[in-house]
Amino acid sequence: QVQLVESGGGMVQPGGSLRLSCVPSGSIFSMGSMGWYRQTPGNEREMVAGISRGGTINYVDSVKGRFTISRDNAENTVYLQMNNLKPEDTAVYYCNARSLDYTETYWGQGTQVTVSS
């Protein structure tokens, strides 16, 4: 069982920035992909950004140009840099990882991001 430990959520004003971090219990390269999802009350969890083991990156359209997903091999950490945050970015953000064969999915505990003036 893979454990994912997230950090970096909080409250920020519109236009501000936050950086989320996710550290898996194993190597990030033992995962087929890692990424970030978000969820608001009454809604399904939405993919925000993902990075495959090979380095392919995807973003949901609403965050393109504002959010950047990256990984630091030495720190064994996946980051989500969020700039120019908007109130509609308010959600619980979850780190996600999939096994190499994509048969297993793992989730972090979630971290709250609130964008409000």
mmCIF file of the C-alpha atoms, coordinates in Angstrom:
data_MODEL
# 
_entry.id   MODEL 
# 
loop_
_atom_site.group_PDB 
_atom_site.id 
_atom_site.type_symbol 
_atom_site.label_atom_id 
_atom_site.label_alt_id 
_atom_site.label_comp_id 
_atom_site.label_asym_id 
_atom_site.label_entity_id 
_atom_site.label_seq_id 
_atom_site.pdbx_PDB_ins_code 
_atom_site.Cartn_x 
_atom_site.Cartn_y 
_atom_site.Cartn_z 
_atom_site.occupancy 
_atom_site.B_iso_or_equiv 
_atom_site.pdbx_formal_charge 
_atom_site.auth_seq_id 
_atom_site.auth_comp_id 
_atom_site.auth_asym_id 
_atom_site.auth_atom_id 
_atom_site.pdbx_PDB_model_num 
ATOM 1   C CA . GLN A 1 1   ? 0.000   0.000  0.000   1.00 0.00 ? 1   GLN A CA 1 
ATOM 2   C CA . VAL A 1 2   ? 1.410   3.361  -1.042  1.00 0.00 ? 2   VAL A CA 1 
ATOM 3   C CA . GLN A 1 3   ? 1.065   6.274  1.354   1.00 0.00 ? 3   GLN A CA 1 
ATOM 4   C CA . LEU A 1 4   ? 0.928   9.812  -0.021  1.00 0.00 ? 4   LEU A CA 1 
ATOM 5   C CA . VAL A 1 5   ? 1.704   12.705 2.307   1.00 0.00 ? 5   VAL A CA 1 
ATOM 6   C CA . GLU A 1 6   ? 0.526   16.132 1.195   1.00 0.00 ? 6   GLU A CA 1 
ATOM 7   C CA . SER A 1 7   ? 1.349   19.574 2.480   1.00 0.00 ? 7   SER A CA 1 
ATOM 8   C CA . GLY A 1 8   ? 1.083   23.205 1.457   1.00 0.00 ? 8   GLY A CA 1 
ATOM 9   C CA . GLY A 1 9   ? -2.604  24.080 1.505   1.00 0.00 ? 9   GLY A CA 1 
ATOM 10  C CA . GLY A 1 10  ? -3.996  27.179 3.152   1.00 0.00 ? 10  GLY A CA 1 
ATOM 11  C CA . MET A 1 11  ? -5.850  30.417 2.600   1.00 0.00 ? 11  MET A CA 1 
ATOM 12  C CA . VAL A 1 12  ? -4.764  33.060 0.133   1.00 0.00 ? 12  VAL A CA 1 
ATOM 13  C CA . GLN A 1 13  ? -6.243  36.149 -1.480  1.00 0.00 ? 13  GLN A CA 1 
ATOM 14  C CA . PRO A 1 14  ? -7.232  36.164 -5.154  1.00 0.00 ? 14  PRO A CA 1 
ATOM 15  C CA . GLY A 1 15  ? -4.154  36.554 -7.307  1.00 0.00 ? 15  GLY A CA 1 
ATOM 16  C CA . GLY A 1 16  ? -1.959  34.886 -4.717  1.00 0.00 ? 16  GLY A CA 1 
ATOM 17  C CA . SER A 1 17  ? 0.113   31.725 -4.921  1.00 0.00 ? 17  SER A CA 1 
ATOM 18  C CA . LEU A 1 18  ? 0.468   28.437 -3.084  1.00 0.00 ? 18  LEU A CA 1 
ATOM 19  C CA . ARG A 1 19  ? 2.615   25.379 -3.606  1.00 0.00 ? 19  ARG A CA 1 
ATOM 20  C CA . LEU A 1 20  ? 1.391   21.908 -2.766  1.00 0.00 ? 20  LEU A CA 1 
ATOM 21  C CA . SER A 1 21  ? 3.788   19.025 -2.109  1.00 0.00 ? 21  SER A CA 1 
ATOM 22  C CA . CYS A 1 22  ? 3.223   15.290 -2.241  1.00 0.00 ? 22  CYS A CA 1 
ATOM 23  C CA . VAL A 1 23  ? 5.695   12.684 -1.025  1.00 0.00 ? 23  VAL A CA 1 
ATOM 24  C CA . PRO A 1 24  ? 4.963   9.003  -1.690  1.00 0.00 ? 24  PRO A CA 1 
ATOM 25  C CA . SER A 1 25  ? 6.148   6.228  0.622   1.00 0.00 ? 25  SER A CA 1 
ATOM 26  C CA . GLY A 1 26  ? 8.032   4.697  -2.286  1.00 0.00 ? 26  GLY A CA 1 
ATOM 27  C CA . SER A 1 27  ? 9.969   6.209  -5.158  1.00 0.00 ? 27  SER A CA 1 
ATOM 28  C CA . ILE A 1 28  ? 8.056   8.534  -7.455  1.00 0.00 ? 28  ILE A CA 1 
ATOM 29  C CA . PHE A 1 29  ? 9.494   6.477  -10.295 1.00 0.00 ? 29  PHE A CA 1 
ATOM 30  C CA . SER A 1 30  ? 7.782   3.350  -8.978  1.00 0.00 ? 30  SER A CA 1 
ATOM 31  C CA . MET A 1 31  ? 4.518   5.033  -9.957  1.00 0.00 ? 31  MET A CA 1 
ATOM 32  C CA . GLY A 1 32  ? 2.998   4.995  -13.422 1.00 0.00 ? 32  GLY A CA 1 
ATOM 33  C CA . SER A 1 33  ? 1.755   8.521  -12.855 1.00 0.00 ? 33  SER A CA 1 
ATOM 34  C CA . MET A 1 34  ? 1.200   11.080 -10.147 1.00 0.00 ? 34  MET A CA 1 
ATOM 35  C CA . GLY A 1 35  ? -1.029  14.088 -10.043 1.00 0.00 ? 35  GLY A CA 1 
ATOM 36  C CA . TRP A 1 36  ? -3.443  16.332 -8.268  1.00 0.00 ? 36  TRP A CA 1 
ATOM 37  C CA . TYR A 1 37  ? -7.221  16.286 -8.099  1.00 0.00 ? 37  TYR A CA 1 
ATOM 38  C CA . ARG A 1 38  ? -9.612  18.652 -6.352  1.00 0.00 ? 38  ARG A CA 1 
ATOM 39  C CA . GLN A 1 39  ? -13.109 18.379 -4.968  1.00 0.00 ? 39  GLN A CA 1 
ATOM 40  C CA . THR A 1 40  ? -15.743 20.803 -3.743  1.00 0.00 ? 40  THR A CA 1 
ATOM 41  C CA . PRO A 1 41  ? -18.830 19.828 -1.708  1.00 0.00 ? 41  PRO A CA 1 
ATOM 42  C CA . GLY A 1 42  ? -21.455 18.090 -3.810  1.00 0.00 ? 42  GLY A CA 1 
ATOM 43  C CA . ASN A 1 43  ? -19.164 17.671 -6.800  1.00 0.00 ? 43  ASN A CA 1 
ATOM 44  C CA . GLU A 1 44  ? -17.057 14.869 -8.203  1.00 0.00 ? 44  GLU A CA 1 
ATOM 45  C CA . ARG A 1 45  ? -13.316 14.869 -7.829  1.00 0.00 ? 45  ARG A CA 1 
ATOM 46  C CA . GLU A 1 46  ? -11.731 16.671 -10.781 1.00 0.00 ? 46  GLU A CA 1 
ATOM 47  C CA . MET A 1 47  ? -8.281  16.043 -12.284 1.00 0.00 ? 47  MET A CA 1 
ATOM 48  C CA . VAL A 1 48  ? -6.227  19.218 -12.054 1.00 0.00 ? 48  VAL A CA 1 
ATOM 49  C CA . ALA A 1 49  ? -2.785  18.157 -13.253 1.00 0.00 ? 49  ALA A CA 1 
ATOM 50  C CA . GLY A 1 50  ? -0.902  14.940 -13.845 1.00 0.00 ? 50  GLY A CA 1 
ATOM 51  C CA . ILE A 1 51  ? 2.583   13.804 -14.772 1.00 0.00 ? 51  ILE A CA 1 
ATOM 52  C CA . SER A 1 52  ? 3.400   10.366 -16.106 1.00 0.00 ? 52  SER A CA 1 
ATOM 53  C CA . ARG A 1 53  ? 6.505   8.372  -15.275 1.00 0.00 ? 53  ARG A CA 1 
ATOM 54  C CA . GLY A 1 54  ? 7.811   9.325  -18.705 1.00 0.00 ? 54  GLY A CA 1 
ATOM 55  C CA . GLY A 1 55  ? 7.208   13.019 -18.058 1.00 0.00 ? 55  GLY A CA 1 
ATOM 56  C CA . THR A 1 56  ? 4.020   13.650 -20.013 1.00 0.00 ? 56  THR A CA 1 
ATOM 57  C CA . ILE A 1 57  ? 2.041   16.427 -18.340 1.00 0.00 ? 57  ILE A CA 1 
ATOM 58  C CA . ASN A 1 58  ? -1.660  17.227 -18.526 1.00 0.00 ? 58  ASN A CA 1 
ATOM 59  C CA . TYR A 1 59  ? -3.764  20.024 -17.052 1.00 0.00 ? 59  TYR A CA 1 
ATOM 60  C CA . VAL A 1 60  ? -7.458  20.734 -16.858 1.00 0.00 ? 60  VAL A CA 1 
ATOM 61  C CA . ASP A 1 61  ? -8.214  23.702 -19.105 1.00 0.00 ? 61  ASP A CA 1 
ATOM 62  C CA . SER A 1 62  ? -9.214  25.986 -16.233 1.00 0.00 ? 62  SER A CA 1 
ATOM 63  C CA . VAL A 1 63  ? -5.713  25.983 -14.705 1.00 0.00 ? 63  VAL A CA 1 
ATOM 64  C CA . LYS A 1 64  ? -3.546  26.089 -17.835 1.00 0.00 ? 64  LYS A CA 1 
ATOM 65  C CA . GLY A 1 65  ? -1.092  28.972 -17.660 1.00 0.00 ? 65  GLY A CA 1 
ATOM 66  C CA . ARG A 1 66  ? -1.572  29.344 -13.905 1.00 0.00 ? 66  ARG A CA 1 
ATOM 67  C CA . PHE A 1 67  ? -0.652  25.971 -12.360 1.00 0.00 ? 67  PHE A CA 1 
ATOM 68  C CA . THR A 1 68  ? 2.531   23.986 -12.878 1.00 0.00 ? 68  THR A CA 1 
ATOM 69  C CA . ILE A 1 69  ? 3.098   20.370 -11.877 1.00 0.00 ? 69  ILE A CA 1 
ATOM 70  C CA . SER A 1 70  ? 6.675   19.236 -11.416 1.00 0.00 ? 70  SER A CA 1 
ATOM 71  C CA . ARG A 1 71  ? 8.716   16.583 -9.672  1.00 0.00 ? 71  ARG A CA 1 
ATOM 72  C CA . ASP A 1 72  ? 11.996  16.707 -7.836  1.00 0.00 ? 72  ASP A CA 1 
ATOM 73  C CA . ASN A 1 73  ? 13.805  13.407 -8.118  1.00 0.00 ? 73  ASN A CA 1 
ATOM 74  C CA . ALA A 1 74  ? 16.248  14.144 -5.335  1.00 0.00 ? 74  ALA A CA 1 
ATOM 75  C CA . GLU A 1 75  ? 13.463  15.161 -2.952  1.00 0.00 ? 75  GLU A CA 1 
ATOM 76  C CA . ASN A 1 76  ? 11.176  12.360 -4.187  1.00 0.00 ? 76  ASN A CA 1 
ATOM 77  C CA . THR A 1 77  ? 8.398   14.934 -4.281  1.00 0.00 ? 77  THR A CA 1 
ATOM 78  C CA . VAL A 1 78  ? 5.747   16.054 -6.727  1.00 0.00 ? 78  VAL A CA 1 
ATOM 79  C CA . TYR A 1 79  ? 4.724   19.700 -6.562  1.00 0.00 ? 79  TYR A CA 1 
ATOM 80  C CA . LEU A 1 80  ? 1.800   21.751 -7.744  1.00 0.00 ? 80  LEU A CA 1 
ATOM 81  C CA . GLN A 1 81  ? 2.684   25.429 -8.056  1.00 0.00 ? 81  GLN A CA 1 
ATOM 82  C CA . MET A 1 82  ? -0.506  27.452 -8.154  1.00 0.00 ? 82  MET A CA 1 
ATOM 83  C CA . ASN A 1 83  ? -0.290  31.075 -9.268  1.00 0.00 ? 83  ASN A CA 1 
ATOM 84  C CA . ASN A 1 84  ? -2.925  33.740 -9.886  1.00 0.00 ? 84  ASN A CA 1 
ATOM 85  C CA . LEU A 1 85  ? -5.354  31.811 -7.733  1.00 0.00 ? 85  LEU A CA 1 
ATOM 86  C CA . LYS A 1 86  ? -9.054  32.485 -8.151  1.00 0.00 ? 86  LYS A CA 1 
ATOM 87  C CA . PRO A 1 87  ? -11.978 31.935 -5.769  1.00 0.00 ? 87  PRO A CA 1 
ATOM 88  C CA . GLU A 1 88  ? -13.161 29.092 -8.001  1.00 0.00 ? 88  GLU A CA 1 
ATOM 89  C CA . ASP A 1 89  ? -9.913  27.245 -7.222  1.00 0.00 ? 89  ASP A CA 1 
ATOM 90  C CA . THR A 1 90  ? -11.161 26.802 -3.656  1.00 0.00 ? 90  THR A CA 1 
ATOM 91  C CA . ALA A 1 91  ? -11.364 23.064 -2.969  1.00 0.00 ? 91  ALA A CA 1 
ATOM 92  C CA . VAL A 1 92  ? -9.796  20.158 -1.163  1.00 0.00 ? 92  VAL A CA 1 
ATOM 93  C CA . TYR A 1 93  ? -6.794  19.089 -3.209  1.00 0.00 ? 93  TYR A CA 1 
ATOM 94  C CA . TYR A 1 94  ? -5.771  15.424 -3.271  1.00 0.00 ? 94  TYR A CA 1 
ATOM 95  C CA . CYS A 1 95  ? -2.513  13.894 -4.379  1.00 0.00 ? 95  CYS A CA 1 
ATOM 96  C CA . ASN A 1 96  ? -3.052  10.890 -6.621  1.00 0.00 ? 96  ASN A CA 1 
ATOM 97  C CA . ALA A 1 97  ? -0.764  8.104  -7.729  1.00 0.00 ? 97  ALA A CA 1 
ATOM 98  C CA . ARG A 1 98  ? -1.248  5.114  -9.991  1.00 0.00 ? 98  ARG A CA 1 
ATOM 99  C CA . SER A 1 99  ? 0.784   1.941  -10.078 1.00 0.00 ? 99  SER A CA 1 
ATOM 100 C CA . LEU A 1 100 ? 3.058   1.167  -12.997 1.00 0.00 ? 100 LEU A CA 1 
ATOM 101 C CA . ASP A 1 101 ? 0.391   -1.010 -14.624 1.00 0.00 ? 101 ASP A CA 1 
ATOM 102 C CA . TYR A 1 102 ? -2.344  1.513  -13.741 1.00 0.00 ? 102 TYR A CA 1 
ATOM 103 C CA . THR A 1 103 ? -4.357  -1.144 -11.905 1.00 0.00 ? 103 THR A CA 1 
ATOM 104 C CA . GLU A 1 104 ? -3.977  0.477  -8.483  1.00 0.00 ? 104 GLU A CA 1 
ATOM 105 C CA . THR A 1 105 ? -4.888  4.020  -7.452  1.00 0.00 ? 105 THR A CA 1 
ATOM 106 C CA . TYR A 1 106 ? -3.751  5.742  -4.278  1.00 0.00 ? 106 TYR A CA 1 
ATOM 107 C CA . TRP A 1 107 ? -4.910  8.967  -2.642  1.00 0.00 ? 107 TRP A CA 1 
ATOM 108 C CA . GLY A 1 108 ? -3.504  11.371 -0.139  1.00 0.00 ? 108 GLY A CA 1 
ATOM 109 C CA . GLN A 1 109 ? -5.522  12.664 2.788   1.00 0.00 ? 109 GLN A CA 1 
ATOM 110 C CA . GLY A 1 110 ? -6.380  15.963 1.081   1.00 0.00 ? 110 GLY A CA 1 
ATOM 111 C CA . THR A 1 111 ? -5.374  19.524 1.819   1.00 0.00 ? 111 THR A CA 1 
ATOM 112 C CA . GLN A 1 112 ? -7.708  22.519 1.852   1.00 0.00 ? 112 GLN A CA 1 
ATOM 113 C CA . VAL A 1 113 ? -7.041  25.437 -0.475  1.00 0.00 ? 113 VAL A CA 1 
ATOM 114 C CA . THR A 1 114 ? -9.194  28.512 0.089   1.00 0.00 ? 114 THR A CA 1 
ATOM 115 C CA . VAL A 1 115 ? -9.012  31.580 -2.136  1.00 0.00 ? 115 VAL A CA 1 
ATOM 116 C CA . SER A 1 116 ? -10.897 34.474 -0.634  1.00 0.00 ? 116 SER A CA 1 
ATOM 117 C CA . SER A 1 117 ? -10.573 38.181 -0.035  1.00 0.00 ? 117 SER A CA 1 
# 
